[in-house]
XYZ file of C-alpha atoms in Angstrom:
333
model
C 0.000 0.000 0.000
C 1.414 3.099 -0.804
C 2.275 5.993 1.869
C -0.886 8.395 0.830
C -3.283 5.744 1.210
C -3.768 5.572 4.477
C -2.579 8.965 5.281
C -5.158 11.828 6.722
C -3.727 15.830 7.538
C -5.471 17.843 9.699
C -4.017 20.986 10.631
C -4.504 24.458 12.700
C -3.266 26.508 9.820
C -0.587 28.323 12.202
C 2.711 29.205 10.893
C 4.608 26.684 12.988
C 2.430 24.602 14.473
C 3.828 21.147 16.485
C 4.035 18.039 13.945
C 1.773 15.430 15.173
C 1.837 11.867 14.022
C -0.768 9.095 14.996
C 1.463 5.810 13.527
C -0.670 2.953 13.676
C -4.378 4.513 14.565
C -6.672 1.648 12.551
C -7.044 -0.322 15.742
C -8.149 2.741 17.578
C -10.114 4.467 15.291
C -10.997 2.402 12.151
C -13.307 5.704 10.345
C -15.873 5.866 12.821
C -15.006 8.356 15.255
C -13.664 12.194 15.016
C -10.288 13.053 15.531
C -11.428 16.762 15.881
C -10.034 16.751 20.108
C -6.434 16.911 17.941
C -7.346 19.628 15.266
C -6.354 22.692 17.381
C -2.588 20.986 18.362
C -0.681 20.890 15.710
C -0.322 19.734 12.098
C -1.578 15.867 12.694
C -1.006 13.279 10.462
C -2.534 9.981 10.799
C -2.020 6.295 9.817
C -3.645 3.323 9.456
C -0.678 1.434 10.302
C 3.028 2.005 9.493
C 5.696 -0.691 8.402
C 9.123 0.944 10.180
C 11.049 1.341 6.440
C 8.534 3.833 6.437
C 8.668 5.596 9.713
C 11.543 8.055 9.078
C 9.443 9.488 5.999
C 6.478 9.664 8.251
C 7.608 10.790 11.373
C 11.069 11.984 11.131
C 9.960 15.563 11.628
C 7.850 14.983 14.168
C 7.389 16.563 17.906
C 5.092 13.601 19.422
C 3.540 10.759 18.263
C 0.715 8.782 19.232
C 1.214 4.834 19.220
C -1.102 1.740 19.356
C 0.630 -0.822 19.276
C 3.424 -0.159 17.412
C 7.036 -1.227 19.434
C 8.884 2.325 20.244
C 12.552 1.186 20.684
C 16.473 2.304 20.177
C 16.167 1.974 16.453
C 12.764 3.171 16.261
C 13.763 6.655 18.082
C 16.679 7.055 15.902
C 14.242 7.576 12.932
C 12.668 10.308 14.893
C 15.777 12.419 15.907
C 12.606 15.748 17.211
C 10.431 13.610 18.988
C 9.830 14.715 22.339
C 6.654 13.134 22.964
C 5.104 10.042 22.796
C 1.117 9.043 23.497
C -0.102 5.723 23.696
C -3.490 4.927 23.185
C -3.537 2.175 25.704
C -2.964 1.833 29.284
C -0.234 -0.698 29.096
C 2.942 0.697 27.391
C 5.232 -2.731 27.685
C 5.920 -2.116 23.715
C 7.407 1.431 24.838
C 11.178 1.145 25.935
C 10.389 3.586 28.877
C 14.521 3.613 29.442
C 15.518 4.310 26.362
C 13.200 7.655 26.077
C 13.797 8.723 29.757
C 17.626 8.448 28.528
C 17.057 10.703 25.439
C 14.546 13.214 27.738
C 11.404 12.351 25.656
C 8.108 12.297 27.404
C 5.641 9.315 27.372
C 2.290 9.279 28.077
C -0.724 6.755 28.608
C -4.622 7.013 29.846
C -5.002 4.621 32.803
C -8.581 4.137 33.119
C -10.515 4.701 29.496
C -11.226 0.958 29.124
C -11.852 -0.139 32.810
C -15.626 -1.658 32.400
C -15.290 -2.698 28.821
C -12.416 -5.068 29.815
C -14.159 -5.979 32.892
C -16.986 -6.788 30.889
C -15.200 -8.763 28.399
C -13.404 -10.610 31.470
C -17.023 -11.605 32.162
C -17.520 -12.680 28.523
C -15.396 -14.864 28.571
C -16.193 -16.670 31.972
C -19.497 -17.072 30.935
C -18.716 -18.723 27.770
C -16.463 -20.848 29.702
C -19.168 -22.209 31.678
C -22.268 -22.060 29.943
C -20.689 -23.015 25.885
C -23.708 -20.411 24.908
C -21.579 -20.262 20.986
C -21.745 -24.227 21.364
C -25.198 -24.618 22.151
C -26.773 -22.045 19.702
C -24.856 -23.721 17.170
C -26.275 -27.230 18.036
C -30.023 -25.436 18.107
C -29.523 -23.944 14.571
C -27.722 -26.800 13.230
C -30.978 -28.978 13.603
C -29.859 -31.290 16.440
C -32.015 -30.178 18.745
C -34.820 -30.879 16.619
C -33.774 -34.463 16.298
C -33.412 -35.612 20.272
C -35.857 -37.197 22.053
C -35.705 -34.705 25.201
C -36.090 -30.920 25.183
C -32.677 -30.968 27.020
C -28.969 -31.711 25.536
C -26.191 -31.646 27.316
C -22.608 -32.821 25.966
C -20.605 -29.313 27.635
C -21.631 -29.538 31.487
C -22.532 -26.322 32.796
C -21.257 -24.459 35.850
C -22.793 -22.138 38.093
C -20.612 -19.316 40.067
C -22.516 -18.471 42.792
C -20.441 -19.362 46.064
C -17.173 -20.211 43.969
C -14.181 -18.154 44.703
C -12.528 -16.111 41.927
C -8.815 -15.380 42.262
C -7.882 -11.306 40.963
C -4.449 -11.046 40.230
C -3.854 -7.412 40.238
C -6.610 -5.124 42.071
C -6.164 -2.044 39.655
C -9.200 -0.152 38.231
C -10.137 -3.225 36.268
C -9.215 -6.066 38.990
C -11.757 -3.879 41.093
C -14.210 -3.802 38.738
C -13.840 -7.625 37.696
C -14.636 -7.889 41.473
C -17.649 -5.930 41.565
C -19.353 -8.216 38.993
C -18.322 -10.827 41.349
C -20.181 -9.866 44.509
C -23.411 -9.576 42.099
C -22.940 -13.557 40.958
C -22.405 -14.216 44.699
C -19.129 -15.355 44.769
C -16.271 -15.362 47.312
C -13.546 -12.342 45.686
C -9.466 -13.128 46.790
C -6.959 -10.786 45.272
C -3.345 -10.854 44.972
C -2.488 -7.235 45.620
C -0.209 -4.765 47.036
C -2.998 -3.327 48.587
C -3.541 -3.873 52.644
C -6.569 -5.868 53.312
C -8.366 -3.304 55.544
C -8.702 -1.246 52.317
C -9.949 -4.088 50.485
C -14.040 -3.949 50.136
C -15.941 -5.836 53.018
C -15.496 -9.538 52.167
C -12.658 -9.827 49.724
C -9.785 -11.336 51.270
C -5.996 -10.821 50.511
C -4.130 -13.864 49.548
C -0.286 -14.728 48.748
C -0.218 -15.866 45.011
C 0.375 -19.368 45.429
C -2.791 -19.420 48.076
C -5.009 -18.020 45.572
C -3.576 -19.921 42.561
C -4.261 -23.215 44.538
C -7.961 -22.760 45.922
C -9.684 -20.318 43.555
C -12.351 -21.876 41.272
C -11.698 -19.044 38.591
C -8.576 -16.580 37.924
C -8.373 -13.463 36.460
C -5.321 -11.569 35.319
C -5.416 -8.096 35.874
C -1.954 -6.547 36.673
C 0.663 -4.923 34.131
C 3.257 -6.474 32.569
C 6.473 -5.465 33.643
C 9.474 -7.510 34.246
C 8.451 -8.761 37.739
C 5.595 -10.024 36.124
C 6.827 -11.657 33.500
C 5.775 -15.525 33.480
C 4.139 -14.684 37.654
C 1.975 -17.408 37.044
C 4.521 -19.948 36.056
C 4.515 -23.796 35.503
C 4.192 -24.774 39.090
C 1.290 -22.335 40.173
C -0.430 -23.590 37.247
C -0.180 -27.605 38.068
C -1.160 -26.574 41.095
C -4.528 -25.329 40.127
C -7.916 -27.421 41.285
C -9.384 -29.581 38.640
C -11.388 -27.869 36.564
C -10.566 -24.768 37.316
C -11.009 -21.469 34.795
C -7.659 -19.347 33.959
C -8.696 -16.001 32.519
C -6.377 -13.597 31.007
C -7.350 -10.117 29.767
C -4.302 -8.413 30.629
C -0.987 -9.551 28.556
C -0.490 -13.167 27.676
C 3.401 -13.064 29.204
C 2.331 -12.969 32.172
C 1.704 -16.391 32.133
C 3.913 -18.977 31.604
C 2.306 -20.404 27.856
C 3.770 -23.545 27.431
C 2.832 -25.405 31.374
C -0.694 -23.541 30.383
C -1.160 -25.011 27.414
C 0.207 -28.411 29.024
C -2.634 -28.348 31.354
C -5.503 -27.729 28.985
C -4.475 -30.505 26.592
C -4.567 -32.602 30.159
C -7.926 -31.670 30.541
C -7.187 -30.267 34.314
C -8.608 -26.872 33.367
C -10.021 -24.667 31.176
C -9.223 -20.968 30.008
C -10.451 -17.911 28.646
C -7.650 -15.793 26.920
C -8.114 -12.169 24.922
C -3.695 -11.728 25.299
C -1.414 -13.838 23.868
C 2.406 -13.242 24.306
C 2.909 -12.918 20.633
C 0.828 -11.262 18.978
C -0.285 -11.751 16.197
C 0.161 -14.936 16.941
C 2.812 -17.371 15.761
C 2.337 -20.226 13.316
C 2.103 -23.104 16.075
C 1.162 -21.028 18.970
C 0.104 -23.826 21.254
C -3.092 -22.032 22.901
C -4.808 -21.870 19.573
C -4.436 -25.390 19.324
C -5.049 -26.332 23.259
C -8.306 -27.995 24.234
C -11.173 -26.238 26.475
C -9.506 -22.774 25.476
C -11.131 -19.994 24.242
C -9.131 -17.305 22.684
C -10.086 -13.241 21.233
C -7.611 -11.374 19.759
C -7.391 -8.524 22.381
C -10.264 -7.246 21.163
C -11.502 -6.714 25.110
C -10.590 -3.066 25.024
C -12.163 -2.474 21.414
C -15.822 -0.796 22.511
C -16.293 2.246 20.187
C -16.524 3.900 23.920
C -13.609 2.760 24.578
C -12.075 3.895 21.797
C -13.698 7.500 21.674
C -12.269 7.943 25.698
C -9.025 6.837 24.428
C -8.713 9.204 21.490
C -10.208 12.367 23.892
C -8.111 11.083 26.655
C -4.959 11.187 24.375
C -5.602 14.358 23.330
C -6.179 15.706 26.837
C -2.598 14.166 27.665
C -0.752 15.584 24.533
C -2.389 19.002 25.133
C -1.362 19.045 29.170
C 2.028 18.040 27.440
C 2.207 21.589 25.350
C 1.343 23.920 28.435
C 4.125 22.647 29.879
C 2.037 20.585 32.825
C 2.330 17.063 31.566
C 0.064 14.158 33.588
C -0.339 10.768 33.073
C 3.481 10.246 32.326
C 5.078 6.874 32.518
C 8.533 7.562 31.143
């Protein structure tokens, strides 16, 4: 595809104004929402996405960008010797090397809490379809076997009801709290692995080591950032160490996670798992969780409401514009 096909200017008309460059915006903004909250920065040009033998052309003037997905690294920067800002339109930023840009004195940015209760609410999606097979059973109603059984009722996927099972949070951020709020209303019993002190945990959640709440929670959620402490925190012995038929959900990053002892126990039948995040993605020819029995697998598509995705351009824009009066907030690096 060639550069000006994906490539939209909007600009303030001022004699200097700051060059803006959104790098890889599809995922955020496919066509269906404004990008008017950047019109009055700078001179902003956006792209659908942005192979990096094109990223000096693109951005090698610029002041900021604004990044997706797209990895930000050593060779990356050296493309871009202006930039002094960079915005991610995410919360996480592990595809940022936040050492590299503190080193060269360039800004970076994200919006913390634009996608709380869509995640959580894909988190829930997920759990549900994990014990009740809904896709699975519509598909056996409009296939016609249904019609064809003696009974009115079917059952080859046994179903499994939450109320009074315990749900392991890993990570009791904005979303981890929200994940947990949904679980008071199913009625179940909420542990959390947490920095957090358990007096300021809500009445009846209860603070547990990780290899407590790995061992006797009936569902787990992964909630917390990926950074290198958590890298592979729920490795191959927390995860043999899970009850039988247990659910692993994961709508945070897929490294956290040790893959390979997860996709050991599915195929073993010991548990079952929910997954929006892999650790490569796209995924890799092979990947062994595509392949792994009683999983379920998105492509981090959790975050994706057009909500979502309006907060995160408005939010972005809010960050970059702090940024130019000189009172920068939400800064990570």
């Amino acid at each position: 595809m060639a550069e000006s096909d994906t490539l939209h200017t909007i600009g303030n008309g001022s004699h200097d104004p700051m060059r803006i460059v959104a790098l890889d915006a599809y995922g955020v903004n496919p066509g269906d929402i404004s990008w008017e909250p950047f019109k009055a920065l700078g001179k902003f040009d956006v792209f659908d996405n942005t192979p990096r033998e094109l990223l000096g052309s693109r951005a090698g003037q610029a002041d900021a960008i604004l990044v997706n997905r797209m990895r930000i690294g050593a060779k990356e920067l050296d493309a871009m010797p202006r930039l002094r800002y960079i915005g991610a339109f995410a919360t996480g930023y592990n595809f940022i090397d936040t050492t590299e840009t503190a080193r060269r004195g360039i800004t970076v940015t994200n919006i913390p809490a634009y996608s709380t209760m869509s995640v959580a609410q894909a988190t829930w999606a997920l759990l549900l379809e994990v014990c009740n097979h809904t896709a699975f059973y519509d598909k056996l109603s409009h296939s016609g076997q249904w019609s064809g059984m003696p009974g009115f009722d079917y059952q080859p996927h046994p179903l499994i009801e939450l109320d009074g099972k315990q749900i392991g949070i890993i990570g009791l951020g904005n979303i981890g709290r929200a994940v947990g709020r949904m679980a008071d209303a199913f009625g179940m019993k909420v542990a959390a692995y947490t920095s957090r002190p358990q007096e300021s945990l809500p009445a009846g959640w209860t603070k547990m080591d990780l290899p407590t709440l790995m061992k006797t929670s009936d569902v787990i959620s992964v909630h917390c950032p990926l950074t290198p402490q958590s890298r592979n925190l729920v490795n191959a012995g927390m995860i043999a160490s899970m009850k039988p038929g247990a659910i692993f959900i994961n709508t945070a990053r897929g490294a956290i996670a040790d893959e390979n002892a997860l996709a050991d126990a599915l195929n073993e039948g010991k548990i079952h798992a929910g997954l929006d995040v892999l650790g490569h993605e796209p995924p890799e020819p092979g990947c062994r969780l595509l392949s792994a029995r009683n999983c379920i697998v998105t492509p981090h598509v959790a975050w994706a409401t057009r909500e979502t995705r309006n907060r995160a351009i408005t939010e972005a824009a809010a960050n970059l514009k702090a940024y130019i009066s000189g009172n920068p907030v939400n800064v990570v690096g």
